Short mmCIF file of C-alpha atoms and ligand atoms in Angstrom, two decimals:
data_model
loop_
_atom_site.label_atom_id
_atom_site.label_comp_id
_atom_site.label_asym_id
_atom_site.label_seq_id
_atom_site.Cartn_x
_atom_site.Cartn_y
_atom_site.Cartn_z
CA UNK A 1 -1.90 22.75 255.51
CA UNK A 2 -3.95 20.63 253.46
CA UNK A 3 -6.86 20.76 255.68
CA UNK A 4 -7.06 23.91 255.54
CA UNK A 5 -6.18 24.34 252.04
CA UNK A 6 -9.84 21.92 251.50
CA UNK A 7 -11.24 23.68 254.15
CA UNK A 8 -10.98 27.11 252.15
CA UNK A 9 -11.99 25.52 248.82
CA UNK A 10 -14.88 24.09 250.73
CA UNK A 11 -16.08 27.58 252.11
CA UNK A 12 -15.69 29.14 248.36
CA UNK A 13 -17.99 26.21 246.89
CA UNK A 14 -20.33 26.60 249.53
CA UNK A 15 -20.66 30.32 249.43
CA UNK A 16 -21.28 30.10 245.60
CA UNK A 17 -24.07 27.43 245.98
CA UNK A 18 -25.68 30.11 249.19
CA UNK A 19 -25.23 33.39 246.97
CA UNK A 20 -26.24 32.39 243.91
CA UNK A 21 -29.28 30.64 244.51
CA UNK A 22 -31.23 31.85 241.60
CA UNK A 23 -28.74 30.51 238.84
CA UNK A 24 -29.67 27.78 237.49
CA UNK A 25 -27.63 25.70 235.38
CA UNK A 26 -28.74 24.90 231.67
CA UNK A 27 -29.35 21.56 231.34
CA UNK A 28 -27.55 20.18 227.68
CA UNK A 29 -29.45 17.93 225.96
CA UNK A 30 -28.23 16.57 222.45
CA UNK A 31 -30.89 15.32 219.58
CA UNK A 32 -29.09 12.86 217.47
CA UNK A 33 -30.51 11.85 214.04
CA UNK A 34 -28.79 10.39 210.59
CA UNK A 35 -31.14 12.05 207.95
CA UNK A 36 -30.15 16.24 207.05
CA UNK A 37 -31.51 19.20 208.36
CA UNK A 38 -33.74 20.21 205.78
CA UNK A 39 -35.64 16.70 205.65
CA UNK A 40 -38.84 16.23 208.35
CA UNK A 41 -36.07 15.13 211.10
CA UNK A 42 -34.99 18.76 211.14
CA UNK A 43 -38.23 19.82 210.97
CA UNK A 44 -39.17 17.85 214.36
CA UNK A 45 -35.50 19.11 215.63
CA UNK A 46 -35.90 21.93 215.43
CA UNK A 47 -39.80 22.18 216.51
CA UNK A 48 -38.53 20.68 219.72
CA UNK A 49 -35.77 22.96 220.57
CA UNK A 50 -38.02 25.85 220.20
CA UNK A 51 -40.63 24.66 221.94
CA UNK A 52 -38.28 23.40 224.85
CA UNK A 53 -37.01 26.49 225.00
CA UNK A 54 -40.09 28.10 225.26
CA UNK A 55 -41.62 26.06 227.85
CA UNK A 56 -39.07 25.79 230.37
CA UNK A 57 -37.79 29.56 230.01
CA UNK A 58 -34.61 28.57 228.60
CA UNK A 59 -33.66 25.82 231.37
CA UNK A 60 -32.42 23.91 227.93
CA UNK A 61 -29.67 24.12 225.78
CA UNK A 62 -30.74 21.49 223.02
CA UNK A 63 -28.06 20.76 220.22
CA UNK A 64 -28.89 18.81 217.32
CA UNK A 65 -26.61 16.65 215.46
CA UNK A 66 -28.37 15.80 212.48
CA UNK A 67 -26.48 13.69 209.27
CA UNK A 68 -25.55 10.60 211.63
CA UNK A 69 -22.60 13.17 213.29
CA UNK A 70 -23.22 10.94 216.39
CA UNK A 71 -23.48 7.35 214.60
CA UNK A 72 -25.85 5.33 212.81
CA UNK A 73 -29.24 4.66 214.16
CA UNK A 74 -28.36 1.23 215.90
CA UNK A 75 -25.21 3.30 217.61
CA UNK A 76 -27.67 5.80 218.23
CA UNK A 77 -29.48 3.67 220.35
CA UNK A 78 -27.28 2.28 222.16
CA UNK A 79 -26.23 5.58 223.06
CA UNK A 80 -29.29 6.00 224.60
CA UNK A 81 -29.45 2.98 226.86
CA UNK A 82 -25.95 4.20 228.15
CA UNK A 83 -27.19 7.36 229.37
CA UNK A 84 -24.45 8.78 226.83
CA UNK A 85 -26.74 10.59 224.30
CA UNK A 86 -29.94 12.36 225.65
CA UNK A 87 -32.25 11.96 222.56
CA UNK A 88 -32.87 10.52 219.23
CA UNK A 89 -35.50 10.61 216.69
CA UNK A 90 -34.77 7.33 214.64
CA UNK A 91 -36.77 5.10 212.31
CA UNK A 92 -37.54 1.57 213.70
CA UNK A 93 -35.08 -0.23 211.39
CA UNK A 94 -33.12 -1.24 214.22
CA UNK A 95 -35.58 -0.81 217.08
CA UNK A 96 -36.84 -4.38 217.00
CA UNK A 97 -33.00 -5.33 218.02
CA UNK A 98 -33.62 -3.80 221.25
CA UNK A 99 -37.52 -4.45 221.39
CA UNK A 100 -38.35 -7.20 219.31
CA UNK A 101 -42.50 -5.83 219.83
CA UNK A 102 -41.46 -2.81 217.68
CA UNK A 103 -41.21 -5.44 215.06
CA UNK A 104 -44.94 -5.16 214.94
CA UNK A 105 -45.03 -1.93 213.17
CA UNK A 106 -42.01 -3.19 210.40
CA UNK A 107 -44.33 -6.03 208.55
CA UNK A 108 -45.01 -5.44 204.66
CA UNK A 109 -48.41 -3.38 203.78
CA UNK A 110 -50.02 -3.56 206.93
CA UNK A 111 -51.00 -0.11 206.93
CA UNK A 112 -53.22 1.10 204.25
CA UNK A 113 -52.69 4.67 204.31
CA UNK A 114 -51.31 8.20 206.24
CA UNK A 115 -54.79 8.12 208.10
CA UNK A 116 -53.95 4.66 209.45
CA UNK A 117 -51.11 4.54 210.38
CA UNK A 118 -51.51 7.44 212.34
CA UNK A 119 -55.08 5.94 213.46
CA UNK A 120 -52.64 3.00 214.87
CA UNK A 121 -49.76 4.68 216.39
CA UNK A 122 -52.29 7.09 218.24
CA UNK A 123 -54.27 4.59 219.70
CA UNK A 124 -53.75 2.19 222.48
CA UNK A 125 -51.58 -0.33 220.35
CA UNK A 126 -48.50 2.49 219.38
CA UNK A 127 -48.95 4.24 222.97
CA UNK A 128 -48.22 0.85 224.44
CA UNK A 129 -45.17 0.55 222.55
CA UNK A 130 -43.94 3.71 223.00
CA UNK A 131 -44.29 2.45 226.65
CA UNK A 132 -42.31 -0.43 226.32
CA UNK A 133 -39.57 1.06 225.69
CA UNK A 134 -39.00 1.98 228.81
CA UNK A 135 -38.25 -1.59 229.96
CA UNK A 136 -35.13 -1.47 227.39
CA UNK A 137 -33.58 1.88 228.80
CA UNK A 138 -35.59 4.23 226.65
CA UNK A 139 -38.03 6.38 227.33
CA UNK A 140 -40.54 6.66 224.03
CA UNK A 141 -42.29 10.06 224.23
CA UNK A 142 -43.77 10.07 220.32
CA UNK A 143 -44.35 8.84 217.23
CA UNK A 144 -43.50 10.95 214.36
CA UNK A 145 -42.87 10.59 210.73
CA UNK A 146 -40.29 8.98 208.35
CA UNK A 147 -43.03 7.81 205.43
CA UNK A 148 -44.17 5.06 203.28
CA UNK A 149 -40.65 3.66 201.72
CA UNK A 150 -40.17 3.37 197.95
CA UNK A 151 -37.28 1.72 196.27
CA UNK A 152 -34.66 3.60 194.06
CA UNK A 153 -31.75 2.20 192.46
CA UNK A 154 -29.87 1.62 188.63
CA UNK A 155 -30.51 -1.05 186.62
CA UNK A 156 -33.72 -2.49 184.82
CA UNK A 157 -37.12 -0.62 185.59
CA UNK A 158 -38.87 -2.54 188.86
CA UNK A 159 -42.55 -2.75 188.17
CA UNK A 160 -43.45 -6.21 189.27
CA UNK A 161 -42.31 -8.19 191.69
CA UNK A 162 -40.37 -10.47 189.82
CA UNK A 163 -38.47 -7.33 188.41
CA UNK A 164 -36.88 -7.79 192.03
CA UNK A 165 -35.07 -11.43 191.36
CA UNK A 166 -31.26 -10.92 192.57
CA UNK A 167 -31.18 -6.65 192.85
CA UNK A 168 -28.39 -5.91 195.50
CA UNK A 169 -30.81 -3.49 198.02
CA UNK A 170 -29.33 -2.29 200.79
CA UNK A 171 -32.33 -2.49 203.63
CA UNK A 172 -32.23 -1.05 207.65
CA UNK A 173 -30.55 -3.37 210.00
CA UNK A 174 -34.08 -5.47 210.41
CA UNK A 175 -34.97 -9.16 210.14
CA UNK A 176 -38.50 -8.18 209.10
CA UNK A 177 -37.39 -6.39 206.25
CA UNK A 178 -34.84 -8.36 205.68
CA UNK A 179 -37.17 -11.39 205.74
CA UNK A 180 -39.19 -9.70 203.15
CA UNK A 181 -37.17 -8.34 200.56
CA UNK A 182 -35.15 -12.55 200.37
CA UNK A 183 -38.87 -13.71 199.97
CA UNK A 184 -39.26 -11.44 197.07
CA UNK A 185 -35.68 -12.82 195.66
CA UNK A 186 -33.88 -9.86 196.09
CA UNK A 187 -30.56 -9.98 197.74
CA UNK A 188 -30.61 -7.61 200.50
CA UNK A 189 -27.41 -6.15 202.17
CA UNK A 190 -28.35 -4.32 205.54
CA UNK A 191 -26.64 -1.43 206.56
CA UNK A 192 -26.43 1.66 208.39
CA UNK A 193 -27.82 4.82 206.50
CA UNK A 194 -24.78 6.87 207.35
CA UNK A 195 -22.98 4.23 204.50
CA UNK A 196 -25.44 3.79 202.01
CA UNK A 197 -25.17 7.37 199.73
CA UNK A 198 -20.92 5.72 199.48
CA UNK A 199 -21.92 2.20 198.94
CA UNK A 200 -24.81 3.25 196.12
CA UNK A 201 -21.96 5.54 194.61
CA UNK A 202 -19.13 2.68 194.68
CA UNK A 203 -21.83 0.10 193.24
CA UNK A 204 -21.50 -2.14 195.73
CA UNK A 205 -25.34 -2.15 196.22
CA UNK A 206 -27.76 -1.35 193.34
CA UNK A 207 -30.41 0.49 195.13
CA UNK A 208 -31.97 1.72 198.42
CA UNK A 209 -35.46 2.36 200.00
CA UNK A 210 -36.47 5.09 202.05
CA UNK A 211 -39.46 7.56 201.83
CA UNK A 212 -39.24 9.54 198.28
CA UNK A 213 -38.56 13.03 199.96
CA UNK A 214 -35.15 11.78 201.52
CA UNK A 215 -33.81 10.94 197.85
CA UNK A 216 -33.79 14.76 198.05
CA UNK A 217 -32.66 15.77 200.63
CA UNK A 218 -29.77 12.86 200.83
CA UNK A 219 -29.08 14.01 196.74
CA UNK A 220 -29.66 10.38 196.24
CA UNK A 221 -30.46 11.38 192.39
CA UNK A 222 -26.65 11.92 192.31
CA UNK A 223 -26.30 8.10 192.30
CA UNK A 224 -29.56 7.12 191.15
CA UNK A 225 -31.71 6.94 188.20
CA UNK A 226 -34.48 5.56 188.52
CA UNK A 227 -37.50 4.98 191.72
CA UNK A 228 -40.53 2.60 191.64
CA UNK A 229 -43.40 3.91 194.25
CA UNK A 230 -44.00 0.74 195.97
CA UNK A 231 -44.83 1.93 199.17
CA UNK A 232 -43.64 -1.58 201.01
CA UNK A 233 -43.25 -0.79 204.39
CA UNK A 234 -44.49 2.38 206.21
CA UNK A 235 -41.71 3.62 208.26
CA UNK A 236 -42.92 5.55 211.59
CA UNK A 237 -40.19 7.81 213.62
CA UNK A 238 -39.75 7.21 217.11
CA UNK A 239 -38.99 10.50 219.15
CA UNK A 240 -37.21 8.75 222.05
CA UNK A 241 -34.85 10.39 225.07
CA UNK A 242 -32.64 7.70 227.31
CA UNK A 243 -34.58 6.30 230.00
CA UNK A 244 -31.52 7.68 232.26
CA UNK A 245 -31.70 11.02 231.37
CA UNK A 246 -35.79 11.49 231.79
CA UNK A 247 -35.53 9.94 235.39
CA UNK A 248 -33.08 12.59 236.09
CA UNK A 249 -35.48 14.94 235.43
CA UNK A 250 -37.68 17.11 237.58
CA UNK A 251 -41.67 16.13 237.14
CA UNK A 252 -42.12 19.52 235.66
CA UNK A 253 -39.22 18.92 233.51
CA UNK A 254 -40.38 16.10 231.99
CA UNK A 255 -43.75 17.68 231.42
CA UNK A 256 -41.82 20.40 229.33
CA UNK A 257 -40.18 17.62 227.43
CA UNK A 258 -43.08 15.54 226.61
CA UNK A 259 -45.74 18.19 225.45
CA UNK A 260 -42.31 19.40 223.36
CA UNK A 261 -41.91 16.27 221.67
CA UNK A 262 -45.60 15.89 220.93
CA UNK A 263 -45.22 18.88 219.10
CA UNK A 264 -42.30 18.14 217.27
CA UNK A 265 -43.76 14.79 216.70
CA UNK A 266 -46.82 16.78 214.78
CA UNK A 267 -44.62 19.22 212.95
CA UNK A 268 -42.18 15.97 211.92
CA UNK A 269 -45.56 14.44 210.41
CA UNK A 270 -46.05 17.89 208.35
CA UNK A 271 -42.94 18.31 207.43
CA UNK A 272 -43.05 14.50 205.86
CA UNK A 273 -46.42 15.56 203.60
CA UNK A 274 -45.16 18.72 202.69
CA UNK A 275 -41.75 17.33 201.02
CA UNK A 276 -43.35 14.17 199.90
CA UNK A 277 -45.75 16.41 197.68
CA UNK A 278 -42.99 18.42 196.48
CA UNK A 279 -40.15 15.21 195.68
CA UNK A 280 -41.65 13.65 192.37
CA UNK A 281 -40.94 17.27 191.01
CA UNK A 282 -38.04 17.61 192.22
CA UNK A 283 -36.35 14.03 191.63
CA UNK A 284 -37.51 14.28 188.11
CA UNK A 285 -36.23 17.66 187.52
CA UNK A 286 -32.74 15.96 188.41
CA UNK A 287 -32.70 13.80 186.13
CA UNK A 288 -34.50 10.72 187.64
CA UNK A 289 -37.34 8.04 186.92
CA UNK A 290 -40.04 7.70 188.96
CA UNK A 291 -42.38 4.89 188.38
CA UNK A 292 -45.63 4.56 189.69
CA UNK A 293 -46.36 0.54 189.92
CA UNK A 294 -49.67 -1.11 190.76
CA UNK A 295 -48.85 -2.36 194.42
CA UNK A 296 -51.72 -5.06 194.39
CA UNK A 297 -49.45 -7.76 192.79
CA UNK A 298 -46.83 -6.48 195.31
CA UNK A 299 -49.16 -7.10 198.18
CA UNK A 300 -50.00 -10.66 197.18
CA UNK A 301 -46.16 -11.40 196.70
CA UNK A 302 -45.41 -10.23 200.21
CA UNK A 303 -48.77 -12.25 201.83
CA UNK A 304 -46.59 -15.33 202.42
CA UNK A 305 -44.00 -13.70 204.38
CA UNK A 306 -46.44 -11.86 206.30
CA UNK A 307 -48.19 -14.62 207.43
CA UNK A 308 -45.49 -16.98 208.28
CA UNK A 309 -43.49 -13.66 210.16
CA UNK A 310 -46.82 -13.07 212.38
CA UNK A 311 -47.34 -16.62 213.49
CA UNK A 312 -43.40 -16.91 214.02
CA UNK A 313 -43.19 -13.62 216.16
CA UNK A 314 -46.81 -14.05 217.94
CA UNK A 315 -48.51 -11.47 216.19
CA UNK A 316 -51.21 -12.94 214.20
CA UNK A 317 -54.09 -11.18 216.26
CA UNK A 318 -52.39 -7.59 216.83
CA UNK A 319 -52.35 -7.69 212.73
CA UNK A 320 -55.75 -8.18 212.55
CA UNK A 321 -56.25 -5.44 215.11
CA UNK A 322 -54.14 -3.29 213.07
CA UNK A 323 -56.21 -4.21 209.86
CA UNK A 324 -59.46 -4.18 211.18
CA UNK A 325 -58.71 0.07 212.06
CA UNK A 326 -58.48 0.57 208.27
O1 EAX B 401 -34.45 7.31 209.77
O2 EAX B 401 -31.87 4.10 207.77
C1 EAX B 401 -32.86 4.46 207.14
O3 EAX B 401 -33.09 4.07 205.99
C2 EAX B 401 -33.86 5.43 207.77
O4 EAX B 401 -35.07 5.35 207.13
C3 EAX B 401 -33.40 6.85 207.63
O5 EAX B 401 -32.08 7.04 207.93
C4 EAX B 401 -34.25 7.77 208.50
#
């Protein structure tokens, strides 16, 4: 009986597979991120899912769970490795845990402006990374855009460095920057993003940094007052799918995937100057301070760290390569 029970079933299974030959089965793929919808993560989201679609004639069904509704970056990541989530776009804060050459990219004022850090992360040096991943269980397909960070917080106005001494700043889940804000004599508390808007609210931490525009679209001015443009670290987005998932994938498939991500990666970068321009506006219109501060004494202050970080982590001569593409 129960032969030919499974025998039946078998037949049925097999005749769907013969007859329906031309169905073919939407592949779900889910785009985790922590920051909201409307900031230049959406943007890239978004880009990608419509030009995934596009592409590969609706072989995708791409879900994004912006807001950290599938963890924190670090969690994120993990995630990834595991074969669990398909894709992320994430900031490097906790990259360098996985990858400790990602690190690279985290050091204090080593890129002068938009134009080079983009000249960087285009060129051999960022490709390379993005490469790297791969021996980690991710697959890096592109570097987008999360911005130059500034610091906002309560308390005294931040203008020099020494205005730092003892401020309770929460930082990403990074030696580098953790490294750097202690040198500086703040007291950093790392931390996932998905706590920090609770933690600024309860006081536990006095301030944050992230690129201006997020203070936006996070309605960071809810719980801050005040923002010093200090540009300290530039922050680049990785655009990154588990290794697991891409090897699953047909070559064509992944062809789809990559020239969609290089897309979203350029719409991400956009997206990033377009609400930039618009945050100082905004911000002060809600009620905040915004400081512009003279980063020169800023740079000096952080020259130490830099140097003793590069010759600790072995990457005294890809600086220089980095600088000398200014
Ligand atoms: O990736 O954790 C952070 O501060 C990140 O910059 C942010 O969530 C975007």
């Amino acid at each position: 009986m129960k032969t030919i029970k499974s025998n039946v079933f078998k037949c049925i299974a097999l005749s769907a597979v013969v007859l329906s030959p031309l169905a073919v089965e939407a592949k779900s793929l889910n785009i985790a991120f922590t920051q909201t919808m409307d900031s230049q993560y959406g943007a890239a989201a978004k880009a990608f899912q419509s030009e995934l679609d596009k592409r590969s004639n609706h072989e995708f069904k791409v879900d994004l769970k912006p807001a950290g509704a599938l963890g924190g970056e670090r969690e994120v990541i993990e995630s990834l490795q595991l074969g669990i989530t398909a894709m992320t776009i994430s900031s490097t804060g906790p990259l360098g845990n996985f990858d400790k050459d990602v690190y690279l990219f985290d050091f204090p004022y080593i890129f002068k402006s938009y134009d080079h850090a983009h000249k960087v992360l285009d060129s051999s040096i960022g490709q390379n990374m993005l490469k790297g991943l791969s021996n980690h269980g991710i697959k890096g397909l592109a570097w987008g855009e999360n911005g130059f960070r500034q610091l906002t917080y309560n308390g005294p106005a931040i203008l020099k460095p020494s205005d730092m001494d003892g401020n309770k700043i929460r930082t990403m889940e990074n030696k580098v920057h953790l490294a750097t804000f202690k040198s500086l004599g703040s007291a950093p508390v790392p931390m996932s993003w998905t706590e920090v808007f609770t933690a600024l609210q309860q006081g536990t931490i006095d301030g944050q940094e992230n690129p201006i525009n997020l203070a936006v679209t996070s309605k960071l001015y809810e719980v801050q007052k005040q923002a010093s443009m200090t540009q300290h670290f530039y922050s680049p987005a990785v655009i990154a799918m588990s290794q697991s998932y891409w090897d699953g994938l047909s070559q064509q498939e992944q062809q789809w995937v990559q020239e969609s991500a290089n897309v979203a990666a350029k719409a991400m970068r956009e997206s990033r100057a377009k609400l930039e321009a618009e945050a100082m506006t905004e911000l002060t219109k809600q009620g905040m301070t915004i400081h512009t501060v003279d980063i020169e004494p800023f740079i000096e202050a952080t020259a130490p760290i830099r140097k003793k970080l590069a010759s600790d982590m072995g990457f005294t001569q890809q600086l220089a390569d980095i600088e000398a593409m200014n």
